[in-house]
Amino acid sequence: MTQPILVTKDMPFCPGCGHGVAVKNLAKALEEAGFRPLDVIIVSDIGCAGLVDPILATHTIHGLHGRAPALALGVSLGLSNPGKKVVAIQGDGGATIGLQHLLEAARRNVDMVLIVLNNLLYGMTGGQMSGLSTQAFKAEKHVDDDTPPFDIVRLAHEAGAAGSARISAPGEFKAYFQEALATPGFSLIEVACLCPSHGVKKLKELAEVIPGDLKLSRQRPPARASYRDTGPLFEKGGPLPAPYSSCIRERLGIVIAGSAGGGVQSVARLVANAGIRSGLHATMKGEYPITVGTGFSLAEVILSRNRIHYTGLEAPDVIVAVTEDGMAKARSRVKPNTALVLDSALRDAAFPDALYGNFHKEAGKQGAALAAAASWLIREGLLEREALLEAARGHQHGEALMEVIEKAAGMVRGLPV
Amino acid sequence: MQLIDGSKIITEACVRAGADVYVGYPITPSNWFYAYAQKRFPLFLAGPDEISVLQWMAGFSAAGRLPVTATSFPGLALMVESLNMAHMMELPMLIIVTQRLGPSTGSATTGAQGDLLLLRGAISGGYQIPVFCPSSFEDCWNLAYEAVKTAVNYRTPVVLLTSKEMVMTYRSFDLSGLPEIKKVENAEPEVALPYQSYRAGADGVPPFIPLGDESYQVRLNASTHGRAGLIQKESPEAMANTRRLQDKLEGNISEFTFFELDEEDGAGQLIVSYGISADAARDALAGLRRQGKKVSLLIIKTLLPVPPAILSILERYEKQVFVEENLPGLLRELIYGQARRAHIRSVNKIGSMIAPSEIIKEFAV
């Protein structure tokens, strides 16, 4: 014997409200389709349409205004169980404030039914007009606003819903619900409803102010959530081998400054990795405008004998700058003891002690920052060339980087150390 | 040692702890989480906006999944109503908040610590959600696990409050020292019949049974409700249920109180910090001790609800210096309000990280 979906004949709505008719037909449609109460999850919205929970023997979840289709999407994909039926119920106010959610559920063709009980107004707050209130209804209510309503049936269809329909004759409700329940994917049923308190009170009058019935469908497989097995992002293996040596005694702070597309961030990571292979602790962070494809690109690297806590650089030991953008950004960070390694094109009388090199000319736009950093670090004995080469080896452009490192030695020109 | 970032550590820890769904909306500086989650989570979904993100997560959680997202202030602001819903429905989930410079859109690529009091006040009525704050890569691993565990054990949304510098800075790090993470299992609930979604046991936590269950009718509700999960206005049963939301967290807070205390014998001065400013505080502490100054350091990792154990430590120190990357001193205000107190001082800054030297200066006299 079928277990009843509806637990009472007493509806929680005003006498004569169309919502009660719709809910009774939904319950009947579910029962006749063979759903047991615990096969059904009702997701109810805020507003009069959201009063349904206590009269149903199903699972129920009562959320926020307008969000029922979004909440239902999560429930449906979370259960990922074709044996369970998720039915969201909201009013025209909910469909207005949550239109994005309705469209998104339709676009994805999530396996669920959304019933929009459209009484053309916000009932609980006093009968204000919604985005689904028609011009004819507003004229009748003497509301000075001839903005047309959203046609959510067509919108849902265009967004990709398997089914969408608008119905007004109570005698047809059950058949439409049954069809929606049997449709895999997203089905929207907009039900025209009377509102004895604030809106249309007679079915005959309702027909005069609502758009005509409509039924649209498309063949489309429903969204399915597939839960994959994935591998770890990293192995918790032991320390990397650190066979190289460095003459960094305590801590070295490096700023690498260039422009977007110059590989500055990769170079900084490479230097940090070479440091780790030399038995040092390292940190690296980038700074760039939010438009990552243009403008300056700056990176800070700290190499240290001891664990690094604070990762900021109050006074960099060296600034390596290869473009005007980069130098403009890094200039204010030059302190009295900061070494400067600059591309020859940035020659500046303000920095008589700077070291220069033809990094751009000799290593190209993409290699300049690496050439400048590598040549200085090798020349000063801070990192071994082999440590840098080893760090480049695993990189996706490893060979190109290694080529730059190989020829970087001797690119820095200036006073011998 | 290997070069790694906090976003990667947190993402991996979440999945190992049993989180299985990531719903994302891209926002800087939380976008590394988005990228890692695409590779690592059993299910990844791209939401169309942050309201949808939190609603979808609530749906997943109600269906028995364990969802995670990461966002920053602009996204968090959109999530606030849905966060209230998840709190009221008592749905386990994890929201990672990567702080960036505000107000408003502010600077997306600049770190900050500006969202603590928003989280304190996010739930209407002043109810609280657990907020954990990592101050090191070890914390990123351990607190991500504790956050998932707390969300499941106490049926609550949990926030992991980070900042750009914590999750987008690479550091050399020895991963082999991290403890193994065991999947957090939702213990077989002890159900008193008839099952009611909000009938709690002695610990104040109702056994969680997801929607769609074959044996028990599940009713979840964001409006004021009784034990059965149906709307009741201000009935004694409904008020008791609402009061329980606060009691279940405060009553169990010793189970999720996390902090780091470096206490020096005879010290009367205490540096108090959290999150990204904690590293500068650690360096400043070492610097001050080298100068022969007697100073202790408290790094708070359970920010909300404020654990009584933290208040007990604070009561032991006459002079306290709160170090945080915002102007008004939000942690200080959380603890002491806006009243002026001569011995409660602040080191504050916006636009860049507070440096150790700026903390040391506060102890010059």
Coordinates of C-alpha atoms in Angstrom, one line a residue, chain B residues 52-263:
Chain B
S52 CA 25.1 30.0 -4.9
V53 CA 28.4 28.6 -3.7
L54 CA 27.2 28.5 -0.1
Q55 CA 23.7 27.3 -1.0
W56 CA 25.1 24.5 -3.0
M57 CA 27.5 23.6 -0.2
A58 CA 24.5 23.6 2.3
G59 CA 22.7 21.2 -0.1
F60 CA 25.7 18.9 -0.3
S61 CA 26.2 19.0 3.4
A62 CA 22.5 18.2 4.1
A63 CA 22.9 15.2 1.7
G64 CA 25.8 14.0 3.8
R65 CA 28.8 15.3 1.9
L66 CA 31.5 17.5 3.4
P67 CA 31.9 20.7 1.3
V68 CA 34.7 23.3 1.3
T69 CA 35.1 26.6 -0.4
A70 CA 37.7 29.4 -0.2
T71 CA 36.9 33.1 -0.6
S72 CA 37.9 36.6 0.4
F73 CA 36.0 39.5 1.9
P74 CA 33.8 40.4 -1.2
G75 CA 32.7 36.8 -1.5
L76 CA 32.3 36.3 2.3
A77 CA 30.0 39.4 2.4
L78 CA 27.7 37.7 -0.1
M79 CA 27.8 34.5 1.9
V80 CA 26.7 36.0 5.2
E81 CA 23.0 35.2 4.9
S82 CA 23.7 31.6 3.8
L83 CA 26.2 31.2 6.5
N84 CA 23.5 32.1 9.0
M85 CA 21.3 29.4 7.3
A86 CA 24.0 26.8 7.5
H87 CA 24.6 27.7 11.2
M88 CA 20.9 27.5 11.9
M89 CA 20.5 24.2 10.0
E90 CA 23.6 22.9 11.8
L91 CA 25.4 21.8 8.6
P92 CA 29.0 20.8 8.6
M93 CA 31.2 22.7 6.1
L94 CA 34.4 24.5 5.8
I95 CA 34.9 28.1 4.6
I96 CA 38.4 29.2 4.0
V97 CA 38.7 33.0 4.1
T98 CA 41.8 34.5 2.7
Q99 CA 42.0 38.1 4.0
R100 CA 43.1 40.9 1.7
L101 CA 43.3 44.7 2.0
G102 CA 39.9 46.4 2.3
P103 CA 37.6 48.3 2.6
S104 CA 35.4 47.1 -0.2
T105 CA 37.3 45.6 -3.1
G106 CA 40.4 47.1 -1.7
S107 CA 43.6 45.6 -3.1
A108 CA 43.1 42.0 -4.1
T109 CA 46.9 41.1 -4.1
T110 CA 47.7 42.7 -0.8
G111 CA 47.3 40.8 2.5
A112 CA 45.5 42.0 5.6
Q113 CA 43.8 40.9 8.8
G114 CA 40.6 42.8 8.5
D115 CA 37.8 40.3 8.8
L116 CA 37.8 39.0 12.4
L117 CA 35.0 41.2 13.7
L118 CA 32.9 40.6 10.6
L119 CA 33.0 36.9 11.5
R120 CA 32.3 37.7 15.1
G121 CA 29.2 39.6 14.1
A122 CA 28.2 37.6 11.1
I123 CA 25.4 35.5 12.8
S124 CA 22.4 37.6 13.6
G125 CA 22.0 37.6 17.4
G126 CA 25.7 37.3 18.1
Y127 CA 25.9 33.5 17.9
Q128 CA 29.3 32.2 16.9
I129 CA 30.9 29.9 14.5
P130 CA 34.3 28.4 15.2
V131 CA 37.1 30.4 13.5
F132 CA 40.6 28.9 13.3
C133 CA 43.6 30.8 12.2
P134 CA 46.8 29.2 11.0
S135 CA 50.1 31.0 11.8
S136 CA 52.5 28.5 10.2
F137 CA 52.6 25.7 7.7
E138 CA 52.2 23.2 10.5
D139 CA 49.0 25.0 11.4
C140 CA 47.8 25.0 7.8
W141 CA 48.0 21.2 8.0
N142 CA 46.8 20.6 11.5
L143 CA 44.1 23.3 11.7
A144 CA 42.6 22.3 8.4
Y145 CA 42.1 18.9 9.8
E146 CA 40.8 20.2 13.1
A147 CA 38.4 22.5 11.2
V148 CA 37.0 19.6 9.3
K149 CA 36.8 17.5 12.5
T150 CA 35.1 20.4 14.4
A151 CA 32.6 20.9 11.6
V152 CA 31.6 17.2 11.7
N153 CA 31.7 16.7 15.4
Y154 CA 29.7 19.8 16.3
R155 CA 27.5 20.0 13.1
T156 CA 28.6 23.5 12.3
P157 CA 30.1 25.6 9.6
V158 CA 33.8 26.4 10.5
V159 CA 35.9 29.2 9.1
L160 CA 39.6 28.8 8.5
L161 CA 40.8 32.4 8.5
T162 CA 44.0 33.0 6.5
S163 CA 45.7 35.8 4.7
K164 CA 47.3 36.3 1.3
E165 CA 50.8 36.0 2.8
M166 CA 50.0 32.7 4.5
V167 CA 48.6 30.9 1.4
M168 CA 50.5 32.5 -1.5
T169 CA 54.0 32.6 -0.1
Y170 CA 56.3 29.6 -0.9
R171 CA 58.5 28.3 1.9
S172 CA 61.0 25.5 2.2
F173 CA 59.3 23.1 4.5
D174 CA 59.9 19.6 5.8
L175 CA 56.6 17.8 5.0
S176 CA 57.8 14.5 6.6
G177 CA 57.3 16.0 10.0
L178 CA 53.6 16.5 9.6
P179 CA 51.4 14.0 11.4
E180 CA 49.2 11.6 9.4
I181 CA 45.7 12.7 9.0
K182 CA 42.9 10.2 9.5
K183 CA 39.6 10.6 7.8
V184 CA 37.1 12.2 10.1
E185 CA 34.2 9.7 10.3
N186 CA 30.7 10.8 11.1
A187 CA 30.3 8.4 14.0
E188 CA 27.3 6.1 13.7
P189 CA 24.7 8.3 15.3
E190 CA 23.0 7.1 18.5
V191 CA 19.4 7.8 17.6
A192 CA 16.7 8.2 20.1
L193 CA 13.3 7.4 18.6
P194 CA 11.4 9.0 17.1
Y195 CA 14.4 10.6 15.3
Q196 CA 14.2 14.4 15.3
S197 CA 16.9 16.4 13.4
Y198 CA 17.4 18.8 16.3
R199 CA 17.1 16.5 19.4
A200 CA 20.5 16.8 21.0
G201 CA 22.4 14.5 23.2
A202 CA 24.2 15.5 26.4
D203 CA 26.9 17.3 24.5
G204 CA 24.3 19.6 22.8
V205 CA 24.9 18.2 19.4
P206 CA 22.0 16.5 17.6
P207 CA 23.0 13.3 15.8
F208 CA 23.3 14.1 12.1
I209 CA 21.3 12.1 9.6
P210 CA 21.4 13.3 6.0
L211 CA 18.4 14.0 3.8
G212 CA 17.3 11.0 1.8
D213 CA 17.7 8.6 4.7
E214 CA 15.8 5.3 4.3
S215 CA 14.7 5.0 7.9
Y216 CA 14.4 8.4 9.4
Q217 CA 12.5 11.5 8.3
V218 CA 15.0 14.3 8.2
R219 CA 13.8 17.9 8.6
L220 CA 16.2 20.8 8.4
N221 CA 15.3 24.4 8.9
A222 CA 16.8 27.8 8.7
S223 CA 13.9 29.5 10.4
T224 CA 13.3 29.3 14.2
H225 CA 12.3 25.7 14.8
G226 CA 11.7 23.1 17.4
R227 CA 13.4 19.7 17.8
A228 CA 11.6 18.2 14.9
G229 CA 12.9 20.8 12.5
L230 CA 9.5 22.5 11.9
I231 CA 8.9 26.2 12.3
Q232 CA 7.9 27.3 15.7
K233 CA 7.8 30.9 16.6
E234 CA 9.0 31.8 20.1
S235 CA 7.9 28.6 21.8
P236 CA 10.0 27.5 24.8
E237 CA 11.1 24.5 22.8
A238 CA 12.2 26.7 19.9
M239 CA 14.0 29.2 22.2
A240 CA 15.8 26.3 23.9
N241 CA 16.9 25.0 20.5
T242 CA 18.2 28.4 19.5
R243 CA 20.0 28.8 22.9
R244 CA 21.6 25.3 22.3
L245 CA 23.3 26.6 19.2
Q246 CA 25.5 28.8 21.4
D247 CA 25.8 26.3 24.2
K248 CA 27.0 23.4 22.1
L249 CA 30.1 25.4 21.0
E250 CA 30.8 27.2 24.2
G251 CA 30.3 24.0 26.2
N252 CA 32.7 22.0 24.1
I253 CA 35.3 24.7 23.4
S254 CA 38.0 23.0 25.3
E255 CA 37.9 20.3 22.5
F256 CA 38.9 22.9 19.9
T257 CA 41.0 25.4 21.8
F258 CA 44.3 26.0 19.9
F259 CA 47.1 28.4 20.7
E260 CA 50.9 28.6 21.0
L261 CA 52.4 30.1 24.2
D262 CA 56.1 30.9 24.6
E263 CA 56.2 31.9 28.2

